Short mmCIF file of C-alpha atoms and ligand atoms in Angstrom, two decimals:
data_model
loop_
_atom_site.label_atom_id
_atom_site.label_comp_id
_atom_site.label_asym_id
_atom_site.label_seq_id
_atom_site.Cartn_x
_atom_site.Cartn_y
_atom_site.Cartn_z
CA UNK O 1498 86.16 -68.70 -13.05
CA UNK O 1499 89.09 -67.30 -11.05
CA UNK O 1500 89.43 -68.41 -7.46
CA UNK O 1501 91.17 -65.16 -6.58
CA UNK O 1502 88.27 -62.80 -7.43
CA UNK O 1503 86.61 -61.03 -4.49
CA UNK O 1504 83.75 -63.06 -3.04
CA UNK O 1505 80.30 -61.75 -3.83
CA UNK O 1506 78.47 -60.22 -0.91
CA UNK O 1507 75.99 -62.71 0.46
CA UNK O 1508 73.18 -62.21 2.96
CA UNK O 1509 74.19 -63.80 6.24
CA UNK O 1510 71.99 -66.70 7.35
CA UNK O 1511 69.64 -65.87 10.21
CA UNK O 1512 71.57 -67.34 13.11
CA UNK O 1513 71.44 -66.44 16.78
CA UNK O 1514 74.52 -64.25 16.20
CA UNK O 1515 73.13 -62.34 13.20
CA UNK O 1516 69.35 -62.36 13.67
CA UNK O 1517 67.79 -59.18 15.04
CA UNK O 1518 66.88 -59.27 18.74
CA UNK O 1519 63.20 -58.73 19.47
CA UNK O 1520 61.06 -58.25 22.56
CA UNK O 1521 57.50 -59.61 22.72
CA UNK O 1522 55.16 -57.93 25.22
CA UNK O 1523 52.07 -59.99 25.98
CA UNK O 1524 52.05 -63.79 25.98
CA UNK O 1525 48.42 -64.73 25.56
CA UNK O 1526 47.56 -67.27 22.86
CA UNK O 1527 48.70 -64.89 20.12
CA UNK O 1528 51.76 -63.38 21.83
CA UNK O 1529 53.01 -66.89 22.63
CA UNK O 1530 52.67 -67.86 18.96
CA UNK O 1531 54.50 -64.68 17.87
CA UNK O 1532 57.38 -65.26 20.29
CA UNK O 1533 57.53 -68.91 19.22
CA UNK O 1534 57.85 -67.91 15.55
CA UNK O 1535 60.70 -65.49 16.34
CA UNK O 1536 62.48 -68.26 18.27
CA UNK O 1537 61.98 -70.69 15.37
CA UNK O 1538 63.52 -68.12 13.02
CA UNK O 1539 66.54 -67.81 15.31
CA UNK O 1540 65.89 -64.35 16.77
CA UNK O 1541 67.16 -63.67 20.29
CA UNK O 1542 63.75 -63.15 21.93
CA UNK O 1543 62.97 -61.40 25.20
CA UNK O 1544 59.46 -61.95 26.53
CA UNK O 1545 57.27 -60.31 29.14
CA UNK O 1546 53.74 -61.04 30.31
CA UNK O 1547 51.65 -59.66 33.17
CA UNK O 1548 51.22 -63.21 34.49
CA UNK O 1549 54.85 -64.35 34.52
CA UNK O 1550 54.10 -68.10 34.33
CA UNK O 1551 53.15 -67.80 30.64
CA UNK O 1552 56.82 -67.06 29.82
CA UNK O 1553 58.01 -70.41 31.17
CA UNK O 1554 57.34 -72.65 28.10
CA UNK O 1555 59.04 -70.03 25.89
CA UNK O 1556 62.03 -69.86 28.26
CA UNK O 1557 62.44 -73.62 27.79
CA UNK O 1558 62.73 -72.90 24.05
CA UNK O 1559 65.40 -70.25 24.61
CA UNK O 1560 63.48 -67.02 25.20
CA UNK O 1561 64.72 -64.65 27.91
CA UNK O 1562 61.93 -63.74 30.34
CA UNK O 1563 62.02 -60.11 31.52
CA UNK O 1564 60.89 -59.44 35.07
CA UNK O 1565 59.35 -56.04 34.27
CA UNK O 1566 58.10 -54.15 31.19
CA UNK O 1567 61.07 -51.78 31.66
CA UNK O 1568 63.52 -54.67 31.44
CA UNK O 1569 61.69 -55.99 28.36
CA UNK O 1570 61.82 -52.59 26.62
CA UNK O 1571 65.53 -52.15 27.36
CA UNK O 1572 66.39 -55.55 25.85
CA UNK O 1573 65.63 -54.81 22.15
CA UNK O 1574 65.36 -51.97 19.65
CA UNK O 1575 62.36 -53.80 18.13
CA UNK O 1576 59.35 -54.29 20.41
CA UNK O 1577 56.33 -56.36 19.35
CA UNK O 1578 53.22 -55.99 21.52
CA UNK O 1579 50.10 -58.15 21.57
CA UNK O 1580 47.86 -57.69 24.59
CA UNK O 1581 44.10 -57.57 25.01
CA UNK O 1582 43.49 -53.97 23.93
CA UNK O 1583 45.14 -50.57 23.51
CA UNK O 1584 44.25 -49.44 27.04
CA UNK O 1585 46.14 -52.45 28.45
CA UNK O 1586 49.18 -51.64 26.30
CA UNK O 1587 49.22 -48.00 27.43
CA UNK O 1588 49.10 -49.27 31.01
CA UNK O 1589 52.10 -51.53 30.34
CA UNK O 1590 54.18 -48.81 28.65
CA UNK O 1591 53.32 -45.87 30.89
CA UNK O 1592 56.32 -44.83 32.98
CA UNK O 1593 58.81 -46.16 30.41
CA UNK O 1594 58.61 -43.24 27.97
CA UNK O 1595 62.31 -42.32 28.21
CA UNK O 1596 63.42 -45.89 27.54
CA UNK O 1597 61.02 -46.19 24.60
CA UNK O 1598 62.53 -43.21 22.75
CA UNK O 1599 64.50 -44.30 19.68
CA UNK O 1600 63.02 -47.80 19.60
CA UNK O 1601 60.32 -49.20 17.30
CA UNK O 1602 57.02 -50.56 18.59
CA UNK O 1603 55.03 -52.91 16.36
CA UNK O 1604 51.59 -53.03 17.93
CA UNK O 1605 49.73 -56.19 16.93
CA UNK O 1606 47.00 -55.64 19.52
CA UNK O 1607 43.56 -55.33 17.86
CA UNK O 1608 41.94 -51.90 17.94
CA UNK O 1609 39.97 -49.35 15.97
CA UNK O 1610 41.56 -47.05 13.36
CA UNK O 1611 40.94 -44.13 15.73
CA UNK O 1612 42.77 -45.85 18.59
CA UNK O 1613 45.71 -46.62 16.31
CA UNK O 1614 45.99 -42.99 15.17
CA UNK O 1615 45.85 -41.77 18.76
CA UNK O 1616 48.51 -44.31 19.76
CA UNK O 1617 50.73 -43.18 16.86
CA UNK O 1618 50.47 -39.57 18.05
CA UNK O 1619 51.44 -40.58 21.58
CA UNK O 1620 54.39 -42.59 20.23
CA UNK O 1621 55.57 -39.70 18.05
CA UNK O 1622 55.44 -37.45 21.10
CA UNK O 1623 57.96 -39.62 22.95
CA UNK O 1624 60.19 -40.37 19.93
CA UNK O 1625 59.04 -43.98 19.56
CA UNK O 1626 58.80 -45.39 16.02
CA UNK O 1627 55.29 -46.82 15.62
CA UNK O 1628 53.92 -49.43 13.30
CA UNK O 1629 50.36 -50.61 13.79
CA UNK O 1630 49.53 -54.13 12.69
CA UNK O 1631 46.68 -56.55 12.21
CA UNK O 1632 47.11 -60.30 12.28
CA UNK O 1633 44.85 -62.03 9.76
CA UNK O 1634 45.24 -65.58 11.11
CA UNK O 1635 44.70 -67.46 14.39
CA UNK O 1636 47.70 -68.43 16.58
CA UNK O 1637 48.32 -71.93 15.12
CA UNK O 1638 48.77 -70.35 11.66
CA UNK O 1639 51.47 -67.86 12.71
CA UNK O 1640 54.62 -68.38 10.62
CA UNK O 1641 52.71 -70.62 8.20
CA UNK O 1642 51.92 -70.17 4.49
CA UNK O 1643 48.45 -68.60 5.05
CA UNK O 1644 49.66 -66.03 7.59
CA UNK O 1645 49.23 -62.45 6.37
CA UNK O 1646 49.95 -59.48 8.65
CA UNK O 1647 48.87 -55.97 7.69
CA UNK O 1648 51.03 -53.00 8.69
CA UNK O 1649 50.55 -49.24 8.55
CA UNK O 1650 52.43 -46.35 10.08
CA UNK O 1651 56.22 -45.88 10.13
CA UNK O 1652 57.11 -47.28 6.70
CA UNK O 1653 60.86 -46.82 7.23
CA UNK O 1654 60.55 -49.02 10.32
CA UNK O 1655 58.67 -51.64 8.33
CA UNK O 1656 61.38 -51.63 5.65
CA UNK O 1657 64.09 -51.92 8.33
CA UNK O 1658 62.44 -54.78 10.22
CA UNK O 1659 60.67 -56.52 7.35
CA UNK O 1660 62.99 -59.54 7.43
CA UNK O 1661 62.35 -60.08 11.14
CA UNK O 1662 58.58 -59.54 10.87
CA UNK O 1663 58.42 -61.99 7.96
CA UNK O 1664 58.96 -64.76 10.54
CA UNK O 1665 55.33 -64.18 11.62
CA UNK O 1666 53.76 -64.23 8.15
CA UNK O 1667 53.77 -62.26 4.92
CA UNK O 1668 54.05 -58.53 5.80
CA UNK O 1669 51.68 -56.31 3.79
CA UNK O 1670 52.51 -52.57 3.73
CA UNK O 1671 49.35 -50.41 3.84
CA UNK O 1672 51.10 -47.05 3.93
CA UNK O 1673 51.90 -44.31 6.41
CA UNK O 1674 48.50 -43.76 8.09
CA UNK O 1675 48.67 -45.86 11.28
CA UNK O 1676 44.87 -46.29 11.25
CA UNK O 1677 44.68 -48.18 7.97
CA UNK O 1678 45.75 -51.62 9.28
CA UNK O 1679 42.90 -51.50 11.83
CA UNK O 1680 40.51 -50.25 9.15
CA UNK O 1681 41.34 -53.21 6.87
CA UNK O 1682 41.15 -55.54 9.89
CA UNK O 1683 37.57 -54.45 10.70
CA UNK O 1684 36.57 -54.62 7.03
CA UNK O 1685 38.10 -58.06 6.51
CA UNK O 1686 36.60 -59.50 9.68
CA UNK O 1687 33.18 -58.21 8.58
CA UNK O 1688 33.73 -59.92 5.23
CA UNK O 1689 34.75 -63.14 6.98
CA UNK O 1690 31.74 -63.14 9.31
CA UNK O 1691 29.36 -62.50 6.42
CA UNK O 1692 30.94 -65.30 4.40
CA UNK O 1693 30.93 -67.72 7.36
CA UNK O 1694 27.31 -66.96 8.24
CA UNK O 1695 26.32 -67.32 4.57
CA UNK O 1696 28.03 -70.71 4.47
CA UNK O 1697 26.36 -71.76 7.75
CA UNK O 1698 22.92 -70.78 6.42
CA UNK O 1699 23.68 -72.79 3.29
CA UNK O 1700 24.89 -75.75 5.38
CA UNK O 1701 21.69 -75.61 7.45
CA UNK O 1702 19.60 -75.48 4.27
CA UNK O 1703 21.19 -78.50 2.59
CA UNK O 1704 21.50 -80.25 5.97
CA UNK O 1705 17.73 -80.02 6.44
CA UNK O 1706 17.44 -82.33 3.40
CA UNK O 1707 20.11 -84.70 4.72
CA UNK O 1708 23.17 -83.39 2.85
CA UNK O 1709 26.24 -83.41 5.14
CA UNK O 1710 28.21 -80.14 5.29
CA UNK O 1711 31.30 -82.12 4.29
CA UNK O 1712 29.64 -83.08 0.98
CA UNK O 1713 28.35 -79.58 0.26
CA UNK O 1714 31.50 -77.67 1.19
CA UNK O 1715 33.86 -78.66 -1.68
CA UNK O 1716 31.22 -77.39 -4.13
CA UNK O 1717 30.76 -74.22 -2.03
CA UNK O 1718 34.52 -73.59 -1.91
CA UNK O 1719 34.83 -74.02 -5.67
CA UNK O 1720 31.99 -71.51 -6.19
CA UNK O 1721 33.55 -69.00 -3.75
CA UNK O 1722 37.12 -69.30 -5.03
CA UNK O 1723 36.15 -69.15 -8.70
CA UNK O 1724 32.92 -67.38 -9.63
CA UNK O 1725 32.35 -65.28 -6.50
CA UNK O 1726 35.95 -64.04 -6.37
CA UNK O 1727 35.55 -63.08 -10.02
CA UNK O 1728 32.35 -61.10 -9.29
CA UNK O 1729 34.11 -59.20 -6.50
CA UNK O 1730 37.09 -58.32 -8.70
CA UNK O 1731 34.82 -57.08 -11.48
CA UNK O 1732 32.53 -55.11 -9.15
CA UNK O 1733 35.45 -53.26 -7.48
CA UNK O 1734 35.75 -51.02 -10.53
CA UNK O 1735 31.96 -50.40 -10.48
CA UNK O 1736 32.09 -49.39 -6.81
CA UNK O 1737 34.99 -47.01 -7.50
CA UNK O 1738 33.41 -45.41 -10.59
CA UNK O 1739 29.84 -45.30 -9.27
CA UNK O 1740 28.52 -46.93 -12.45
CA UNK O 1741 26.82 -50.33 -12.10
CA UNK O 1742 25.89 -51.83 -15.48
CA UNK O 1743 23.82 -54.94 -14.83
CA UNK O 1744 24.93 -56.69 -17.98
CA UNK O 1745 25.94 -59.91 -16.21
CA UNK O 1746 22.95 -60.20 -13.82
CA UNK O 1747 20.55 -57.44 -12.85
CA UNK O 1748 19.15 -56.77 -9.37
CA UNK O 1749 15.72 -57.80 -10.73
CA UNK O 1750 17.18 -61.23 -11.63
CA UNK O 1751 18.96 -61.54 -8.25
CA UNK O 1752 15.72 -60.66 -6.43
CA UNK O 1753 13.77 -63.38 -8.25
CA UNK O 1754 16.42 -65.96 -7.28
CA UNK O 1755 16.40 -64.71 -3.68
CA UNK O 1756 12.71 -65.55 -3.47
CA UNK O 1757 13.65 -69.24 -4.01
CA UNK O 1758 16.18 -69.12 -1.16
CA UNK O 1759 13.70 -67.38 1.13
CA UNK O 1760 11.05 -69.99 0.29
CA UNK O 1761 13.42 -72.96 0.75
CA UNK O 1762 14.66 -71.65 4.10
CA UNK O 1763 11.16 -70.88 5.33
CA UNK O 1764 9.85 -74.30 4.26
CA UNK O 1765 12.59 -75.96 6.35
CA UNK O 1766 12.01 -73.78 9.41
CA UNK O 1767 15.39 -71.99 9.25
CA UNK O 1768 16.23 -68.62 10.77
CA UNK O 1769 16.03 -66.62 7.54
CA UNK O 1770 17.25 -63.29 8.97
CA UNK O 1771 20.34 -63.26 6.75
CA UNK O 1772 18.62 -63.73 3.35
CA UNK O 1773 15.80 -61.44 4.51
CA UNK O 1774 18.37 -58.69 5.16
CA UNK O 1775 19.86 -59.20 1.68
CA UNK O 1776 16.41 -59.16 0.04
CA UNK O 1777 15.49 -55.97 1.93
CA UNK O 1778 18.62 -54.21 0.59
CA UNK O 1779 17.87 -55.34 -2.95
CA UNK O 1780 14.23 -54.19 -2.55
CA UNK O 1781 15.42 -50.70 -1.52
CA UNK O 1782 17.63 -50.42 -4.61
CA UNK O 1783 14.85 -51.67 -6.90
CA UNK O 1784 12.34 -49.27 -5.30
CA UNK O 1785 14.76 -46.43 -6.05
CA UNK O 1786 14.67 -47.42 -9.72
CA UNK O 1787 17.90 -49.48 -9.97
CA UNK O 1788 16.49 -52.92 -10.83
CA UNK O 1789 18.47 -53.07 -14.08
CA UNK O 1790 21.79 -52.40 -12.29
CA UNK O 1791 24.29 -54.98 -11.03
CA UNK O 1792 24.51 -56.27 -7.46
CA UNK O 1793 27.34 -53.76 -6.82
CA UNK O 1794 24.69 -50.99 -6.75
CA UNK O 1795 23.92 -52.11 -3.17
CA UNK O 1796 27.05 -50.30 -1.97
CA UNK O 1797 24.98 -47.12 -2.21
CA UNK O 1798 22.20 -48.66 -0.12
CA UNK O 1799 24.79 -49.60 2.50
CA UNK O 1800 26.31 -46.16 2.72
CA UNK O 1801 28.59 -44.85 0.01
P1 NAP C 626 44.51 -63.76 25.23
O1 NAP C 626 45.02 -65.14 25.06
O2 NAP C 626 43.29 -63.54 26.02
O3 NAP C 626 45.70 -62.88 25.84
C1 NAP C 626 45.48 -61.56 26.31
C2 NAP C 626 46.82 -61.00 26.71
O4 NAP C 626 46.62 -59.64 27.14
C3 NAP C 626 47.48 -61.75 27.86
O5 NAP C 626 48.88 -61.72 27.67
C4 NAP C 626 47.07 -60.88 29.06
O6 NAP C 626 47.93 -61.00 30.16
C5 NAP C 626 47.20 -59.50 28.43
N1 NAP C 626 46.51 -58.47 29.19
C6 NAP C 626 45.18 -58.29 29.33
N2 NAP C 626 44.92 -57.20 30.08
C7 NAP C 626 46.14 -56.69 30.43
C8 NAP C 626 46.54 -55.58 31.20
N3 NAP C 626 45.66 -54.75 31.76
N4 NAP C 626 47.88 -55.35 31.34
C9 NAP C 626 48.79 -56.19 30.79
N5 NAP C 626 48.47 -57.26 30.04
C10 NAP C 626 47.15 -57.50 29.87
O7 NAP C 626 44.23 -63.08 23.80
P2 NAP C 626 45.00 -63.31 22.42
O8 NAP C 626 44.21 -64.29 21.60
O9 NAP C 626 46.45 -63.54 22.65
O10 NAP C 626 44.77 -61.88 21.75
C11 NAP C 626 45.65 -60.81 21.99
C12 NAP C 626 45.40 -59.74 20.93
O11 NAP C 626 45.61 -60.32 19.64
C13 NAP C 626 43.96 -59.19 20.96
O12 NAP C 626 43.97 -57.81 20.70
C14 NAP C 626 43.32 -59.96 19.82
O13 NAP C 626 42.21 -59.27 19.25
C15 NAP C 626 44.47 -60.05 18.83
N6 NAP C 626 44.29 -61.12 17.85
C16 NAP C 626 44.01 -62.38 18.27
C17 NAP C 626 43.78 -63.36 17.32
C18 NAP C 626 43.45 -64.78 17.73
O14 NAP C 626 43.06 -65.55 16.86
N7 NAP C 626 43.60 -65.14 19.00
C19 NAP C 626 43.85 -63.05 15.94
C20 NAP C 626 44.16 -61.75 15.56
C21 NAP C 626 44.37 -60.78 16.52
P3 NAP C 626 47.65 -62.13 31.29
O15 NAP C 626 48.18 -63.40 30.71
O16 NAP C 626 48.40 -61.63 32.46
O17 NAP C 626 46.16 -62.17 31.51
#
């Protein structure tokens, strides 16, 4: 190979000179973790919090504390916000509309899809690029291998800042409707709470007979990660097509097995509200004549 040929273009390493500057507004548990991940990735990071003392540990790590929201906004083209709720963020940004124009706001504050769409309209009205986001991990996981962040809204902004946002976790693009990240967030949290409460009921059941949760849980995780994940993947097509062939296990069969769970829980004095709710939904589907259908039929009981 010739030593005189033109060098190939290479991506510059993320150093303090080349990494994109970013401002983090809100330094609660989550905002602190976000700012910390940007610092770790070498981004010049400006931080602001209502209670200024929370900026101090980040300043020790090299962040630049801003005295006011206006100063924080002026410091970077990319603004990442994570405060309690959308009302608090509007309070923080109100009065800085002119300075916000032409910048990009990534709002990682939790909110409803409706709030996100309203915020996006407000941002568009002042010429602020707006990306709504949902963080699907707790603060210690930020920047780690299990961190997934959902984004929807200004897709060009996501493409432009993807490398910077990747410092927080894997960025998932959910399209141009700013409300979709919040919609997925609510849906996924509901899924998590149902799964956690199902596992806790199971742990209480086996625990009543002296089985430690630590012994039961590896078997439970294997069941969830293998068989149950497979059921969900298969049933997605049934939900989308509205056809629910019960060729793997019918609702009649599920209902008979549920009777064993209800009996076992009752015999051990457990709060059986969760399996009773599930049995009631199955009973409604069976009463409507769908006993031969698969479990996915319940989506129509719930509200399709
Ligand atoms: P947190 O520790 O309670 O922090 C709340 C932050 O909001 C603080 O910076 C607080 O400022 C600020 N704040 C509250 N009201 C304000 C107002 N009126 N004006 C200005 N700032 C205000 O909560 P967090 O855990 O960081 O959560 C922040 C957001 O991230 C929430 O929307 C939450 O749902 C979301 N989130 C959290 C997690 C998690 O696991 N923690 C996961 C996903 C999403 P002060 O310090 O001055 O009080």
